[in-house]
Amino acid sequence: QHMNELRPADRERALTAIARTMTETHPASAVAWLADQAEEAAPAHSGVASAWAQTEPHEASVWVQSLPQGAARDHAATGLVRAVLQDSPDDAWAWAVSIGDESLRTESPHAVVEHLSTGHAEEAHAFIHNAQLPEPEKACLLELLSTP
């Protein structure tokens, strides 16, 4: 009830904070709660996926895969990218390029390429060249690798 009285940006921050806090103690409850929220809760999926993947990466991935294409899944995928990047850049890349929303999809592959640019540039090149991304996006990512 009181959430509806908040400005949209404040409501989004509140939903994200609630979901992330729930995830720390009981991820399944956070997922169920998010499913009952309006589309405006889509950004909260990122925090839930990221927090859950810190302790149970497989379960978090299965949950994100179960989400229908759209904003909630795209935000959840960005959370997985952040969470698995250090230990599994190939999984992070797969999630990054699966994002449908163009602005979110641009951000996530950039994070993976930046991570790989030091010491693993060949792997980043292979990811970029094999990706089903528009050529301008590929060119931008390749430029990241050539920038010192």
Coordinates of N, CA, C and O in Angstrom, one line a residue:
Q1 N 0.8 -1.2 0.0 CA 0.0 0.0 0.0 C 0.9 1.2 0.0 O 0.7 2.1 -0.9
H2 N 1.8 1.4 1.0 CA 2.6 2.6 1.1 C 3.6 2.7 -0.1 O 4.1 3.7 -0.4
M3 N 4.0 1.5 -0.6 CA 4.9 1.5 -1.8 C 4.4 2.4 -2.9 O 5.2 3.0 -3.6
N4 N 3.1 2.3 -3.1 CA 2.5 3.1 -4.2 C 2.6 4.6 -4.0 O 2.4 5.3 -5.0
E5 N 2.8 5.0 -2.8 CA 2.9 6.4 -2.5 C 4.3 7.0 -2.9 O 4.6 8.2 -2.9
L6 N 5.3 6.1 -3.1 CA 6.7 6.5 -3.3 C 6.8 6.9 -4.8 O 6.1 6.4 -5.7
R7 N 7.8 7.8 -5.1 CA 8.1 8.1 -6.4 C 8.7 6.8 -7.1 O 9.2 6.0 -6.4
P8 N 8.5 6.7 -8.4 CA 8.9 5.5 -9.1 C 10.4 5.1 -8.8 O 10.7 3.9 -8.6
A9 N 11.3 6.0 -8.8 CA 12.7 5.7 -8.6 C 12.9 5.2 -7.1 O 13.7 4.2 -6.9
D10 N 12.2 5.8 -6.2 CA 12.3 5.3 -4.8 C 11.7 4.0 -4.6 O 12.1 3.1 -3.9
R11 N 10.6 3.7 -5.3 CA 9.9 2.5 -5.2 C 10.8 1.4 -5.8 O 10.9 0.3 -5.2
E12 N 11.5 1.6 -6.9 CA 12.4 0.7 -7.5 C 13.5 0.3 -6.5 O 13.9 -0.8 -6.4
R13 N 14.1 1.3 -5.9 CA 15.1 1.1 -4.9 C 14.6 0.3 -3.7 O 15.3 -0.6 -3.3
A14 N 13.4 0.6 -3.3 CA 12.9 -0.2 -2.2 C 12.6 -1.6 -2.5 O 12.9 -2.5 -1.8
L15 N 12.0 -1.9 -3.7 CA 11.8 -3.2 -4.1 C 13.1 -4.0 -4.3 O 13.2 -5.2 -3.9
T16 N 14.1 -3.4 -4.8 CA 15.4 -4.0 -5.0 C 16.0 -4.4 -3.6 O 16.5 -5.5 -3.4
A17 N 15.9 -3.4 -2.7 CA 16.5 -3.7 -1.3 C 15.8 -4.8 -0.6 O 16.4 -5.7 0.0
I18 N 14.4 -4.8 -0.7 CA 13.7 -5.9 -0.1 C 14.0 -7.3 -0.7 O 14.3 -8.2 0.0
A19 N 14.1 -7.3 -2.0 CA 14.4 -8.6 -2.7 C 15.8 -9.1 -2.4 O 16.0 -10.3 -2.1
R20 N 16.7 -8.2 -2.4 CA 18.1 -8.6 -2.1 C 18.2 -9.1 -0.6 O 18.9 -10.1 -0.4
T21 N 17.6 -8.4 0.3 CA 17.6 -8.8 1.7 C 17.0 -10.2 1.9 O 17.5 -11.1 2.6
M22 N 15.8 -10.4 1.2 CA 15.2 -11.7 1.3 C 16.1 -12.8 0.7 O 16.1 -13.9 1.3
T23 N 16.8 -12.5 -0.3 CA 17.7 -13.5 -1.0 C 18.8 -14.0 -0.1 O 19.2 -15.1 -0.1
E24 N 19.3 -13.1 0.8 CA 20.4 -13.4 1.7 C 20.0 -14.5 2.6 O 20.8 -15.3 3.1
T25 N 18.7 -14.6 3.0 CA 18.3 -15.6 4.0 C 17.5 -16.8 3.3 O 17.5 -17.9 3.8
H26 N 16.7 -16.5 2.3 CA 15.9 -17.5 1.7 C 15.6 -17.1 0.2 O 14.6 -16.5 -0.1
P27 N 16.5 -17.5 -0.7 CA 16.3 -17.2 -2.1 C 15.0 -17.6 -2.7 O 14.4 -16.8 -3.5
A28 N 14.5 -18.7 -2.4 CA 13.2 -19.2 -3.0 C 12.1 -18.2 -2.6 O 11.2 -18.0 -3.4
S29 N 12.1 -17.7 -1.4 CA 11.1 -16.7 -1.0 C 11.2 -15.4 -1.8 O 10.2 -14.8 -2.2
A30 N 12.4 -15.0 -2.0 CA 12.6 -13.8 -2.8 C 12.1 -14.0 -4.2 O 11.5 -13.1 -4.8
V31 N 12.4 -15.1 -4.8 CA 11.9 -15.4 -6.1 C 10.4 -15.4 -6.2 O 9.8 -14.8 -7.1
A32 N 9.8 -16.1 -5.2 CA 8.3 -16.1 -5.2 C 7.7 -14.7 -5.0 O 6.7 -14.4 -5.6
W33 N 8.3 -13.9 -4.1 CA 7.8 -12.6 -3.9 C 8.0 -11.7 -5.1 O 7.0 -11.0 -5.5
L34 N 9.1 -11.9 -5.8 CA 9.3 -11.1 -7.1 C 8.3 -11.5 -8.1 O 7.8 -10.6 -8.9
A35 N 7.9 -12.7 -8.2 CA 6.9 -13.2 -9.2 C 5.6 -12.5 -9.0 O 4.8 -12.3 -9.9
D36 N 5.3 -12.1 -7.7 CA 4.0 -11.4 -7.4 C 4.0 -9.9 -7.6 O 3.0 -9.3 -7.5
Q37 N 5.2 -9.4 -7.9 CA 5.3 -7.9 -8.1 C 5.1 -7.5 -9.5 O 5.1 -8.3 -10.4
A38 N 4.8 -6.2 -9.7 CA 4.5 -5.7 -11.0 C 5.8 -5.6 -11.8 O 6.9 -5.9 -11.3
E39 N 5.7 -5.3 -13.1 CA 6.8 -5.3 -14.0 C 7.9 -4.3 -13.5 O 9.0 -4.4 -13.8
E40 N 7.4 -3.3 -12.7 CA 8.4 -2.3 -12.2 C 9.4 -2.9 -11.3 O 10.5 -2.3 -11.0
A41 N 9.2 -4.1 -10.9 CA 10.2 -4.8 -10.0 C 11.3 -5.5 -10.8 O 12.2 -6.1 -10.2
A42 N 11.2 -5.4 -12.1 CA 12.2 -6.1 -13.0 C 13.6 -5.8 -12.6 O 14.4 -6.7 -12.5
P43 N 14.0 -4.6 -12.3 CA 15.4 -4.3 -11.9 C 15.8 -5.1 -10.6 O 17.0 -5.4 -10.5
A44 N 14.9 -5.4 -9.8 CA 15.2 -6.1 -8.5 C 15.7 -7.5 -8.8 O 16.5 -8.1 -8.0
H45 N 15.4 -8.1 -10.0 CA 15.9 -9.4 -10.3 C 17.4 -9.5 -10.4 O 18.0 -10.5 -10.2
S46 N 18.0 -8.4 -10.8 CA 19.5 -8.3 -10.9 C 20.1 -8.7 -9.5 O 21.0 -9.5 -9.4
G47 N 19.7 -8.0 -8.5 CA 20.2 -8.2 -7.2 C 20.0 -9.6 -6.6 O 20.8 -10.2 -6.0
V48 N 18.8 -10.1 -6.9 CA 18.5 -11.4 -6.5 C 19.4 -12.5 -7.1 O 20.0 -13.3 -6.5
A49 N 19.5 -12.4 -8.4 CA 20.3 -13.3 -9.2 C 21.8 -13.2 -8.7 O 22.4 -14.2 -8.5
S50 N 22.3 -12.0 -8.6 CA 23.7 -11.8 -8.1 C 23.9 -12.4 -6.7 O 24.9 -13.1 -6.5
A51 N 23.0 -12.1 -5.8 CA 23.2 -12.5 -4.4 C 23.1 -14.0 -4.4 O 23.8 -14.7 -3.7
W52 N 22.1 -14.6 -5.0 CA 21.9 -16.0 -5.0 C 23.0 -16.8 -5.7 O 23.5 -17.8 -5.2
A53 N 23.6 -16.2 -6.8 CA 24.7 -16.9 -7.4 C 25.9 -16.9 -6.6 O 26.8 -17.7 -6.9
Q54 N 26.0 -16.0 -5.6 CA 27.2 -16.0 -4.8 C 27.3 -17.3 -4.0 O 28.4 -17.8 -3.7
T55 N 26.2 -17.9 -3.6 CA 26.1 -19.1 -2.8 C 25.7 -20.3 -3.5 O 26.1 -21.4 -3.2
E56 N 24.8 -20.2 -4.5 CA 24.2 -21.3 -5.2 C 24.1 -20.9 -6.7 O 23.0 -20.7 -7.3
P57 N 25.3 -20.8 -7.4 CA 25.2 -20.4 -8.8 C 24.4 -21.2 -9.8 O 23.7 -20.7 -10.6
H58 N 24.4 -22.5 -9.6 CA 23.6 -23.4 -10.5 C 22.1 -23.1 -10.3 O 21.4 -23.0 -11.3
E59 N 21.7 -23.0 -9.0 CA 20.2 -22.8 -8.8 C 19.8 -21.4 -9.3 O 18.7 -21.3 -9.8
A60 N 20.7 -20.4 -9.1 CA 20.4 -19.1 -9.6 C 20.2 -19.1 -11.2 O 19.3 -18.5 -11.7
S61 N 21.2 -19.8 -11.8 CA 21.1 -19.9 -13.3 C 19.8 -20.6 -13.7 O 19.2 -20.2 -14.7
V62 N 19.4 -21.7 -13.0 CA 18.2 -22.4 -13.4 C 17.0 -21.5 -13.3 O 16.1 -21.5 -14.1
W63 N 17.0 -20.7 -12.2 CA 15.9 -19.8 -12.0 C 15.8 -18.7 -13.2 O 14.8 -18.5 -13.8
V64 N 17.0 -18.2 -13.5 CA 17.0 -17.2 -14.6 C 16.6 -17.8 -15.9 O 15.8 -17.2 -16.6
Q65 N 17.0 -19.0 -16.2 CA 16.6 -19.7 -17.4 C 15.1 -19.9 -17.4 O 14.5 -20.0 -18.5
S66 N 14.5 -20.1 -16.3 CA 13.0 -20.3 -16.2 C 12.2 -19.1 -16.4 O 11.0 -19.2 -16.7
L67 N 12.8 -17.9 -16.4 CA 12.1 -16.7 -16.6 C 11.7 -16.5 -18.0 O 12.6 -16.8 -18.9
P68 N 10.6 -15.9 -18.3 CA 10.2 -15.7 -19.7 C 11.1 -14.5 -20.2 O 11.5 -13.7 -19.5
Q69 N 11.3 -14.5 -21.6 CA 12.1 -13.4 -22.2 C 11.4 -12.1 -21.7 O 10.2 -12.0 -21.7
G70 N 12.2 -11.1 -21.4 CA 11.7 -9.8 -21.1 C 12.5 -9.1 -20.0 O 13.7 -9.5 -19.8
A71 N 12.0 -8.0 -19.5 CA 12.8 -7.2 -18.6 C 13.3 -7.9 -17.4 O 14.5 -7.7 -17.0
A72 N 12.5 -8.7 -16.7 CA 12.9 -9.4 -15.5 C 14.0 -10.3 -15.8 O 15.0 -10.3 -15.1
R73 N 13.9 -11.1 -16.9 CA 15.0 -12.0 -17.2 C 16.3 -11.3 -17.6 O 17.4 -11.7 -17.2
D74 N 16.2 -10.2 -18.3 CA 17.3 -9.4 -18.7 C 18.1 -8.9 -17.5 O 19.3 -8.9 -17.4
H75 N 17.3 -8.3 -16.6 CA 17.9 -7.8 -15.3 C 18.6 -8.9 -14.5 O 19.7 -8.8 -14.0
A76 N 17.9 -10.1 -14.4 CA 18.5 -11.2 -13.7 C 19.7 -11.7 -14.4 O 20.7 -12.0 -13.7
A77 N 19.8 -11.7 -15.7 CA 21.0 -12.1 -16.4 C 22.2 -11.2 -16.1 O 23.3 -11.6 -16.0
T78 N 21.9 -9.9 -16.0 CA 23.0 -8.9 -15.6 C 23.5 -9.3 -14.3 O 24.7 -9.1 -14.0
G79 N 22.7 -9.6 -13.3 CA 23.1 -10.0 -12.0 C 24.0 -11.3 -12.1 O 25.0 -11.4 -11.4
L80 N 23.6 -12.2 -12.9 CA 24.5 -13.4 -13.0 C 25.8 -13.1 -13.7 O 26.8 -13.7 -13.2
V81 N 25.8 -12.2 -14.6 CA 27.1 -11.8 -15.3 C 28.1 -11.3 -14.2 O 29.2 -11.8 -14.1
R82 N 27.6 -10.4 -13.4 CA 28.4 -9.9 -12.3 C 28.9 -10.9 -11.3 O 30.0 -10.9 -10.9
A83 N 28.0 -11.8 -11.0 CA 28.3 -12.8 -10.0 C 29.3 -13.9 -10.4 O 30.1 -14.4 -9.6
V84 N 29.2 -14.3 -11.7 CA 30.1 -15.4 -12.1 C 31.3 -15.0 -12.9 O 32.1 -15.8 -13.3
L85 N 31.4 -13.7 -13.2 CA 32.5 -13.2 -14.1 C 33.9 -13.7 -13.6 O 34.7 -14.1 -14.4
Q86 N 34.2 -13.6 -12.3 CA 35.6 -13.9 -11.9 C 35.9 -15.4 -12.1 O 37.0 -15.8 -12.5
D87 N 34.9 -16.2 -11.7 CA 35.2 -17.7 -11.7 C 34.9 -18.4 -13.1 O 35.4 -19.4 -13.4
S88 N 34.0 -17.8 -13.8 CA 33.5 -18.4 -15.0 C 33.2 -17.4 -16.1 O 32.0 -17.2 -16.4
P89 N 34.2 -16.8 -16.7 CA 34.0 -15.8 -17.8 C 33.2 -16.3 -19.0 O 32.4 -15.6 -19.6
D90 N 33.3 -17.6 -19.3 CA 32.5 -18.2 -20.4 C 31.1 -18.2 -20.1 O 30.2 -17.8 -20.9
D91 N 30.7 -18.5 -18.8 CA 29.3 -18.5 -18.4 C 28.8 -17.0 -18.4 O 27.7 -16.7 -18.8
A92 N 29.6 -16.1 -17.9 CA 29.3 -14.7 -17.9 C 29.0 -14.2 -19.3 O 28.0 -13.5 -19.5
W93 N 29.9 -14.6 -20.2 CA 29.7 -14.1 -21.6 C 28.4 -14.7 -22.2 O 27.6 -13.9 -22.8
A94 N 28.1 -16.0 -21.9 CA 26.9 -16.6 -22.5 C 25.6 -15.8 -21.9 O 24.7 -15.5 -22.7
W95 N 25.6 -15.5 -20.6 CA 24.5 -14.7 -20.1 C 24.5 -13.3 -20.6 O 23.4 -12.8 -20.9
A96 N 25.6 -12.7 -20.8 CA 25.7 -11.3 -21.3 C 25.1 -11.2 -22.7 O 24.3 -10.2 -22.9
V97 N 25.4 -12.1 -23.6 CA 24.9 -12.0 -24.9 C 23.5 -12.5 -25.1 O 22.9 -12.3 -26.1
S98 N 22.9 -13.1 -24.0 CA 21.6 -13.6 -24.1 C 20.6 -12.5 -23.7 O 19.4 -12.7 -23.9
I99 N 21.0 -11.4 -23.3 CA 20.2 -10.3 -22.8 C 19.5 -9.6 -24.0 O 20.2 -9.3 -25.0
G100 N 18.2 -9.5 -24.0 CA 17.5 -8.9 -25.1 C 17.5 -7.4 -25.1 O 17.6 -6.8 -26.2
D101 N 17.4 -6.7 -24.0 CA 17.4 -5.3 -23.9 C 18.7 -4.7 -24.3 O 19.8 -5.0 -23.8
E102 N 18.7 -3.9 -25.4 CA 20.0 -3.4 -25.9 C 20.9 -2.7 -25.0 O 22.1 -2.9 -24.9
S103 N 20.3 -1.8 -24.1 CA 21.2 -1.1 -23.2 C 21.8 -2.0 -22.1 O 23.0 -1.8 -21.8
L104 N 21.0 -2.9 -21.6 CA 21.6 -3.9 -20.7 C 22.6 -4.8 -21.4 O 23.6 -5.2 -20.8
R105 N 22.3 -5.2 -22.6 CA 23.2 -6.1 -23.3 C 24.5 -5.5 -23.6 O 25.5 -6.1 -23.6
T106 N 24.5 -4.2 -23.9 CA 25.8 -3.5 -24.1 C 26.6 -3.5 -22.9 O 27.8 -3.7 -23.0
E107 N 26.0 -3.2 -21.8 CA 26.8 -3.1 -20.5 C 27.4 -4.4 -20.1 O 28.6 -4.4 -19.7
S108 N 26.7 -5.5 -20.2 CA 27.2 -6.8 -19.7 C 28.4 -7.3 -20.5 O 29.4 -7.7 -19.9
P109 N 28.3 -7.4 -21.8 CA 29.5 -7.9 -22.6 C 30.7 -7.0 -22.4 O 31.8 -7.5 -22.3
H110 N 30.5 -5.7 -22.2 CA 31.6 -4.8 -21.9 C 32.3 -5.2 -20.6 O 33.5 -5.2 -20.6
A111 N 31.5 -5.5 -19.6 CA 32.1 -6.0 -18.4 C 33.0 -7.2 -18.5 O 34.1 -7.3 -18.0
V112 N 32.5 -8.2 -19.3 CA 33.2 -9.4 -19.6 C 34.5 -9.1 -20.3 O 35.6 -9.6 -20.0
V113 N 34.4 -8.3 -21.4 CA 35.6 -8.0 -22.2 C 36.6 -7.2 -21.4 O 37.8 -7.5 -21.5
E114 N 36.2 -6.3 -20.6 CA 37.1 -5.5 -19.8 C 37.8 -6.5 -18.8 O 39.0 -6.3 -18.6
H115 N 37.1 -7.4 -18.2 CA 37.7 -8.4 -17.3 C 38.8 -9.2 -18.0 O 39.8 -9.5 -17.5
L116 N 38.5 -9.6 -19.2 CA 39.4 -10.5 -20.0 C 40.5 -9.8 -20.7 O 41.5 -10.4 -21.1
S117 N 40.4 -8.5 -20.8 CA 41.3 -7.7 -21.6 C 42.8 -7.8 -21.0 O 43.7 -7.7 -21.8
T118 N 42.9 -8.1 -19.8 CA 44.2 -8.2 -19.1 C 44.5 -9.7 -19.0 O 44.0 -10.4 -18.1
G119 N 45.3 -10.2 -19.9 CA 45.8 -11.6 -19.8 C 45.0 -12.6 -20.5 O 45.4 -13.7 -20.7
H120 N 43.8 -12.2 -21.0 CA 43.0 -13.2 -21.7 C 42.3 -12.6 -22.9 O 41.2 -12.9 -23.3
A121 N 43.1 -11.7 -23.6 CA 42.5 -11.0 -24.8 C 42.1 -11.9 -25.9 O 41.1 -11.7 -26.6
E122 N 42.9 -13.0 -26.1 CA 42.5 -14.0 -27.1 C 41.1 -14.6 -26.9 O 40.4 -14.8 -27.8
E123 N 40.9 -14.9 -25.7 CA 39.6 -15.5 -25.3 C 38.5 -14.5 -25.6 O 37.4 -14.8 -26.1
A124 N 38.7 -13.2 -25.2 CA 37.7 -12.2 -25.5 C 37.5 -12.0 -27.0 O 36.3 -11.9 -27.4
H125 N 38.6 -12.0 -27.8 CA 38.4 -11.9 -29.2 C 37.5 -13.1 -29.8 O 36.7 -12.8 -30.6
A126 N 37.8 -14.3 -29.3 CA 37.0 -15.4 -29.7 C 35.5 -15.3 -29.4 O 34.6 -15.5 -30.2
F127 N 35.3 -14.8 -28.1 CA 33.9 -14.6 -27.7 C 33.2 -13.6 -28.6 O 32.1 -13.8 -29.1
I128 N 33.9 -12.5 -28.9 CA 33.3 -11.4 -29.7 C 33.0 -11.9 -31.1 O 31.9 -11.7 -31.7
H129 N 34.0 -12.5 -31.8 CA 33.9 -13.0 -33.1 C 32.8 -14.1 -33.3 O 32.1 -14.1 -34.3
N130 N 32.6 -14.9 -32.3 CA 31.6 -16.0 -32.4 C 30.2 -15.6 -31.9 O 29.3 -16.3 -32.0
A131 N 30.1 -14.4 -31.4 CA 28.8 -13.9 -30.8 C 27.8 -13.5 -31.9 O 28.2 -13.0 -32.9
Q132 N 26.5 -13.8 -31.6 CA 25.4 -13.4 -32.5 C 25.0 -12.0 -32.1 O 23.9 -11.8 -31.5
L133 N 25.9 -11.0 -32.3 CA 25.7 -9.6 -31.9 C 25.7 -8.8 -33.2 O 26.4 -9.1 -34.1
P134 N 25.0 -7.6 -33.2 CA 25.1 -6.7 -34.3 C 26.6 -6.3 -34.5 O 27.3 -6.1 -33.5
E135 N 27.0 -6.1 -35.8 CA 28.3 -5.7 -36.1 C 28.8 -4.5 -35.3 O 29.9 -4.4 -34.9
P136 N 28.0 -3.4 -35.2 CA 28.4 -2.2 -34.4 C 28.8 -2.6 -33.0 O 29.7 -2.0 -32.4
E137 N 28.0 -3.5 -32.4 CA 28.3 -3.9 -31.0 C 29.7 -4.7 -30.9 O 30.5 -4.4 -30.1
K138 N 29.9 -5.5 -31.9 CA 31.1 -6.3 -32.0 C 32.3 -5.3 -32.1 O 33.3 -5.5 -31.5
A139 N 32.1 -4.3 -33.0 CA 33.2 -3.3 -33.3 C 33.5 -2.6 -32.0 O 34.7 -2.3 -31.7
C140 N 32.5 -2.2 -31.3 CA 32.7 -1.5 -30.0 C 33.5 -2.3 -29.0 O 34.4 -1.9 -28.3
L141 N 33.1 -3.6 -28.9 CA 33.8 -4.5 -28.0 C 35.2 -4.8 -28.4 O 36.1 -4.8 -27.6
L142 N 35.5 -4.9 -29.7 CA 36.9 -5.1 -30.2 C 37.7 -3.8 -29.9 O 38.9 -4.0 -29.6
E143 N 37.1 -2.7 -30.0 CA 37.8 -1.4 -29.7 C 38.2 -1.4 -28.2 O 39.3 -0.9 -27.9
L144 N 37.4 -2.0 -27.3 CA 37.8 -2.0 -25.9 C 39.0 -2.8 -25.7 O 39.9 -2.5 -24.9
L145 N 39.2 -3.9 -26.5 CA 40.4 -4.7 -26.4 C 41.7 -4.0 -26.9 O 42.8 -4.2 -26.5
S146 N 41.5 -3.1 -27.9 CA 42.6 -2.4 -28.4 C 43.0 -1.1 -27.6 O 44.0 -0.5 -27.9
T147 N 42.2 -0.7 -26.7 CA 42.5 0.5 -25.9 C 43.3 0.0 -24.7 O 42.9 -0.9 -23.9
P148 N 44.5 0.7 -24.5 CA 45.4 0.3 -23.4 C 44.8 0.7 -22.0 O 44.0 1.5 -21.8

